[in-house]
Amino acid sequence: MMAQVWVVVPAAGRGTRFGGPLPKQYLPAGGQPVLVHTLEALLQHPGVAGAMVAISENDADWPGWSEIAGKPVLTCTGGASRAASVLAGLLALPDSVRADEFVLVHDAARPNLAQADLGRLLEVGRQDPVGAILAAPVRDTLKRAGDDGGIDRTEPRQRLWRALTPQLFRRHQLIRALQDAAAAGVEVTDDAMAMERLGARPLLVEGAESNFKITTPADLLRFEFELSRRAV
Ligand code: C5P
C-alpha cells in the first residue's frame, strides 16, 4: 500500500454571500454540514491519513469532530485569506509529517470530490517532483471585457484549465511558497499559484466537473441533487 498523506482543509472563510449568518461550509445538505461531506470524501480514501482543518478564531459553528472515518481530525486557527489559512494548517500538522512529504490541500466548500479523482491525483502527483492539482479544461468561449462592458476580444481557450482542489505539494515547499507570496504582498488564489511564482511547474490532472465549489444557493441545490443521486 502506498504511504498515506495528510490533508489541510482551509475552512476559515466567514463569507456569507448566501445572506444568512452561516458560512457556506456549515450549511446543511442531506442532514449534515457541507464540511462533513468534504471531510468524509477525503478521509474515506485509503491514501489519506488525517485532516488538519483551519477554522476561524472563536468559530462557534465548528461541531468539534475529532475523528471521521476512523481517522484523526485536528484543527488550528486560520488566517485572513485562504492562503493564510492553508499556511497555518501546514505549520500545525503533526511533527510526524516530514518536511519533504506530500500533503493535500482541499477547499472546505468542495464536498463532491470523487474517490477516483482523489486516487488519480495521489498516484500521478506523487511521481512528479513538484506535485499536481486537479483541474478541468475550459469548455466555454472566453470573452475579455472592456471598461464599458463591451467585448474587447475572444481569448483562445486552448490549453486553459480551471484549477480545482485537491492540490498536492511537499509540505515544506508549499510553506516556503506561501510565505514568500505573503512577504511580497501577492494574493495567491490557489496553492499552485504560490508554487508557480517560485518557478515550479505543477502537473495538471484532469478531474470531474462535478467537483465544484459551493458559492451560490444554486450550488448548494446542485450538491443536494448529487447526494440524492448517490442514495439511489
Ligand atoms: O472564498 P473562497 O470560496 O475562495 O474560499 C475557498 C476556501 O478557503 C473555503 O474553504 C474557505 O473556507 C477557505 N478560506 C479560509 N480562510 C479565509 C478565506 C477562505 O480558510 N480567510
Coordinates of C-alpha atoms and ligand atoms in Angstrom, one line a residue:
M1 CA 0.0 0.0 0.0
M2 CA 1.2 3.5 -0.7
A3 CA 2.1 5.8 2.1
Q4 CA -0.7 7.9 3.4
V5 CA -0.8 11.7 3.2
W6 CA -2.3 14.3 5.4
V7 CA -4.8 16.9 4.1
V8 CA -5.1 20.6 5.0
V9 CA -8.6 21.9 4.7
P10 CA -9.0 25.7 4.8
A11 CA -12.4 26.3 6.4
A12 CA -11.9 29.7 8.0
G13 CA -13.9 31.8 5.4
R14 CA -16.7 33.7 7.0
G15 CA -18.1 34.6 3.6
T16 CA -21.8 34.6 3.8
R17 CA -22.7 35.5 0.2
F18 CA -25.8 33.5 0.8
G19 CA -27.0 36.3 3.0
G20 CA -27.6 34.1 6.1
P21 CA -25.5 34.0 9.2
L22 CA -23.9 30.6 8.5
P23 CA -20.7 30.4 6.4
K24 CA -21.2 28.1 3.4
Q25 CA -19.1 25.3 4.8
Y26 CA -21.6 24.9 7.6
L27 CA -24.8 25.0 5.5
P28 CA -26.8 21.8 5.8
A29 CA -27.1 19.4 2.9
G30 CA -28.7 16.0 3.3
G31 CA -28.9 16.5 7.0
Q32 CA -25.2 17.2 7.6
P33 CA -23.0 20.3 7.2
V34 CA -21.2 20.7 3.9
L35 CA -17.8 20.4 5.7
V36 CA -18.7 16.9 7.0
H37 CA -19.3 15.7 3.4
T38 CA -16.0 17.2 2.4
L39 CA -14.1 15.6 5.3
E40 CA -15.8 12.2 4.6
A41 CA -14.8 12.3 1.0
L42 CA -11.2 12.9 1.9
L43 CA -10.9 10.6 4.9
Q44 CA -12.7 7.7 3.4
H45 CA -9.8 7.3 0.9
P46 CA -7.2 4.8 2.0
G47 CA -4.4 7.1 0.9
V48 CA -5.4 9.8 3.4
A49 CA -4.0 9.7 7.0
G50 CA -5.9 12.6 8.7
A51 CA -7.1 16.1 8.3
M52 CA -6.0 19.5 9.7
V53 CA -8.9 21.9 9.4
A54 CA -8.1 25.6 9.6
I55 CA -11.2 27.3 11.2
S56 CA -11.7 30.9 12.1
E57 CA -11.0 32.2 15.6
N58 CA -13.8 31.6 18.0
D59 CA -15.7 29.6 15.4
A60 CA -18.9 28.8 17.2
D61 CA -20.2 26.7 14.3
W62 CA -17.4 24.0 14.4
P63 CA -19.1 21.0 16.0
G64 CA -15.9 19.6 17.5
W65 CA -15.3 16.4 15.5
S66 CA -12.0 14.7 16.4
E67 CA -12.4 11.7 14.2
I68 CA -14.1 10.9 10.9
A69 CA -13.9 7.5 9.1
G70 CA -11.7 6.3 12.0
K71 CA -9.0 8.9 11.2
P72 CA -7.9 12.0 13.2
V73 CA -9.4 15.4 12.6
L74 CA -7.4 18.2 14.1
T75 CA -8.0 22.0 14.0
C76 CA -5.9 25.1 14.0
T77 CA -6.8 28.8 13.7
G78 CA -6.9 30.1 10.1
G79 CA -6.0 33.5 8.8
A80 CA -7.4 36.5 6.9
S81 CA -7.1 34.9 3.5
R82 CA -7.3 31.4 2.1
A83 CA -3.6 31.3 1.6
A84 CA -3.0 32.4 5.3
S85 CA -5.4 29.6 6.4
V86 CA -3.5 27.0 4.3
L87 CA -0.2 28.2 5.7
A88 CA -1.5 27.9 9.3
G89 CA -2.7 24.4 8.6
L90 CA 0.6 23.3 7.1
L91 CA 2.5 24.7 10.1
A92 CA 0.2 23.0 12.5
L93 CA 0.5 19.5 11.0
P94 CA 1.8 16.8 13.4
D95 CA 5.6 16.6 13.6
S96 CA 5.4 13.1 12.1
V97 CA 4.7 14.7 8.7
R98 CA 8.2 15.2 7.4
A99 CA 9.2 18.4 5.5
D100 CA 9.6 16.6 2.2
E101 CA 6.3 14.6 2.5
F102 CA 3.5 15.3 0.1
V103 CA 0.3 16.9 1.6
L104 CA -3.0 17.6 0.1
V105 CA -4.9 20.9 0.3
H106 CA -8.7 20.8 -0.3
D107 CA -11.3 23.6 -0.1
A108 CA -13.9 23.0 2.6
A109 CA -16.6 24.1 0.2
R110 CA -15.9 21.3 -2.3
P111 CA -17.9 18.4 -0.8
N112 CA -18.5 16.5 -4.1
L113 CA -14.9 15.1 -4.6
A114 CA -14.9 11.7 -6.3
Q115 CA -12.7 8.9 -4.8
A116 CA -11.4 8.1 -8.3
D117 CA -10.2 11.7 -8.8
L118 CA -8.5 11.8 -5.4
G119 CA -6.9 8.5 -6.1
R120 CA -5.6 9.5 -9.5
L121 CA -4.2 12.8 -8.1
L122 CA -2.3 10.9 -5.4
E123 CA -1.0 8.3 -7.8
V124 CA 0.1 10.7 -10.6
G125 CA 1.1 13.7 -8.5
R126 CA 3.5 11.7 -6.3
Q127 CA 5.5 10.8 -9.4
D128 CA 6.1 14.5 -10.2
P129 CA 9.0 16.2 -8.4
V130 CA 6.8 19.3 -7.7
G131 CA 3.3 17.9 -7.3
A132 CA 0.0 18.3 -9.1
I133 CA -3.5 19.7 -9.0
L134 CA -6.9 18.5 -10.1
A135 CA -8.2 20.8 -12.9
A136 CA -10.8 20.8 -15.6
P137 CA -10.4 22.1 -19.2
V138 CA -12.2 25.3 -20.1
R139 CA -15.2 24.4 -22.3
D140 CA -16.9 27.8 -22.8
T141 CA -15.8 30.5 -25.2
L142 CA -14.0 33.2 -23.2
K143 CA -14.5 36.9 -23.7
R144 CA -12.3 39.8 -22.5
A145 CA -14.4 42.7 -21.4
G146 CA -13.6 46.4 -21.9
D147 CA -14.4 49.1 -19.3
D148 CA -17.7 49.8 -21.0
G149 CA -18.9 46.2 -20.7
G150 CA -18.4 45.5 -24.4
I151 CA -16.3 42.7 -25.7
D152 CA -12.7 43.6 -26.5
R153 CA -11.9 40.2 -27.8
T154 CA -12.2 36.4 -27.6
E155 CA -9.5 34.6 -25.7
P156 CA -8.4 31.3 -27.1
R157 CA -9.4 28.6 -24.7
Q158 CA -6.9 26.0 -25.9
R159 CA -4.7 25.0 -23.0
L160 CA -6.8 26.9 -20.5
W161 CA -7.8 24.9 -17.4
R162 CA -9.9 25.7 -14.3
A163 CA -7.9 25.0 -11.1
L164 CA -9.8 22.7 -8.7
T165 CA -8.7 21.1 -5.4
P166 CA -7.3 18.9 -4.0
Q167 CA -3.8 20.1 -4.8
L168 CA -0.7 18.1 -3.8
F169 CA 2.6 19.5 -2.8
R170 CA 5.5 18.8 -0.5
R171 CA 4.9 20.3 2.9
H172 CA 8.0 22.4 3.2
Q173 CA 8.0 23.7 -0.4
L174 CA 4.4 24.9 -0.1
I175 CA 5.1 26.5 3.3
R176 CA 8.0 28.4 1.7
A177 CA 6.0 29.4 -1.4
L178 CA 3.1 30.7 0.7
Q179 CA 5.4 32.6 3.0
D180 CA 7.2 34.1 0.0
A181 CA 3.9 35.3 -1.6
A182 CA 2.7 36.8 1.7
A183 CA 6.0 38.6 2.1
A184 CA 5.7 40.0 -1.4
G185 CA 2.1 41.1 -0.8
V186 CA 0.9 38.8 -3.6
E187 CA -2.6 37.3 -3.0
V188 CA -2.5 33.8 -4.4
T189 CA -5.9 32.3 -5.0
D190 CA -4.7 28.7 -5.0
D191 CA -1.7 26.8 -3.8
A192 CA -0.3 26.1 -7.3
M193 CA -0.1 29.8 -7.9
A194 CA 2.3 30.2 -4.9
M195 CA 4.5 27.4 -6.3
E196 CA 4.4 28.8 -9.9
R197 CA 5.7 32.2 -8.5
L198 CA 8.9 30.4 -7.5
G199 CA 9.3 28.8 -10.9
A200 CA 7.8 25.4 -10.2
R201 CA 5.6 23.7 -12.8
P202 CA 2.9 21.6 -11.1
L203 CA 1.2 18.9 -13.1
L204 CA -2.4 19.3 -14.3
V205 CA -4.5 16.1 -13.6
E206 CA -7.9 16.2 -15.2
G207 CA -10.7 15.9 -12.7
A208 CA -14.5 15.7 -12.9
E209 CA -16.6 18.9 -13.4
S210 CA -18.8 17.7 -10.6
N211 CA -16.1 18.7 -8.0
F212 CA -17.5 22.2 -7.9
K213 CA -17.1 24.8 -5.2
I214 CA -20.2 25.8 -3.3
T215 CA -20.5 29.6 -3.8
T216 CA -24.2 30.3 -4.5
P217 CA -27.5 28.9 -3.3
A218 CA -27.8 27.2 -6.7
D219 CA -24.6 25.3 -6.0
L220 CA -26.0 24.0 -2.7
L221 CA -29.1 22.7 -4.5
R222 CA -26.8 21.0 -7.1
F223 CA -24.9 19.3 -4.3
E224 CA -28.2 18.1 -2.7
F225 CA -29.2 16.7 -6.1
E226 CA -25.8 14.9 -6.3
L227 CA -26.4 13.5 -2.8
S228 CA -29.8 12.2 -3.7
R229 CA -28.4 10.5 -6.8
R230 CA -25.8 8.8 -4.7
A231 CA -28.5 7.3 -2.5
V232 CA -30.2 5.6 -5.4
Ligands
C5P1 O1 -13.9 32.2 -0.5 P1 -13.4 31.0 -1.3 O2 -14.5 30.2 -1.9 O3 -12.3 31.3 -2.3 O4 -12.8 30.1 -0.2 C1 -12.1 28.9 -0.6 C2 -11.8 28.1 0.7 O5 -10.9 28.8 1.5 C3 -13.1 27.9 1.6 O6 -13.0 26.5 2.0 C4 -12.9 28.9 2.7 O7 -13.5 28.5 3.9 C5 -11.4 29.0 2.8 N1 -11.0 30.2 3.4 C6 -10.2 30.2 4.6 N2 -9.8 31.4 5.2 C7 -10.1 32.6 4.7 C8 -10.9 32.6 3.5 C9 -11.3 31.4 2.9 O8 -9.9 29.1 5.1 N3 -9.8 33.7 5.3

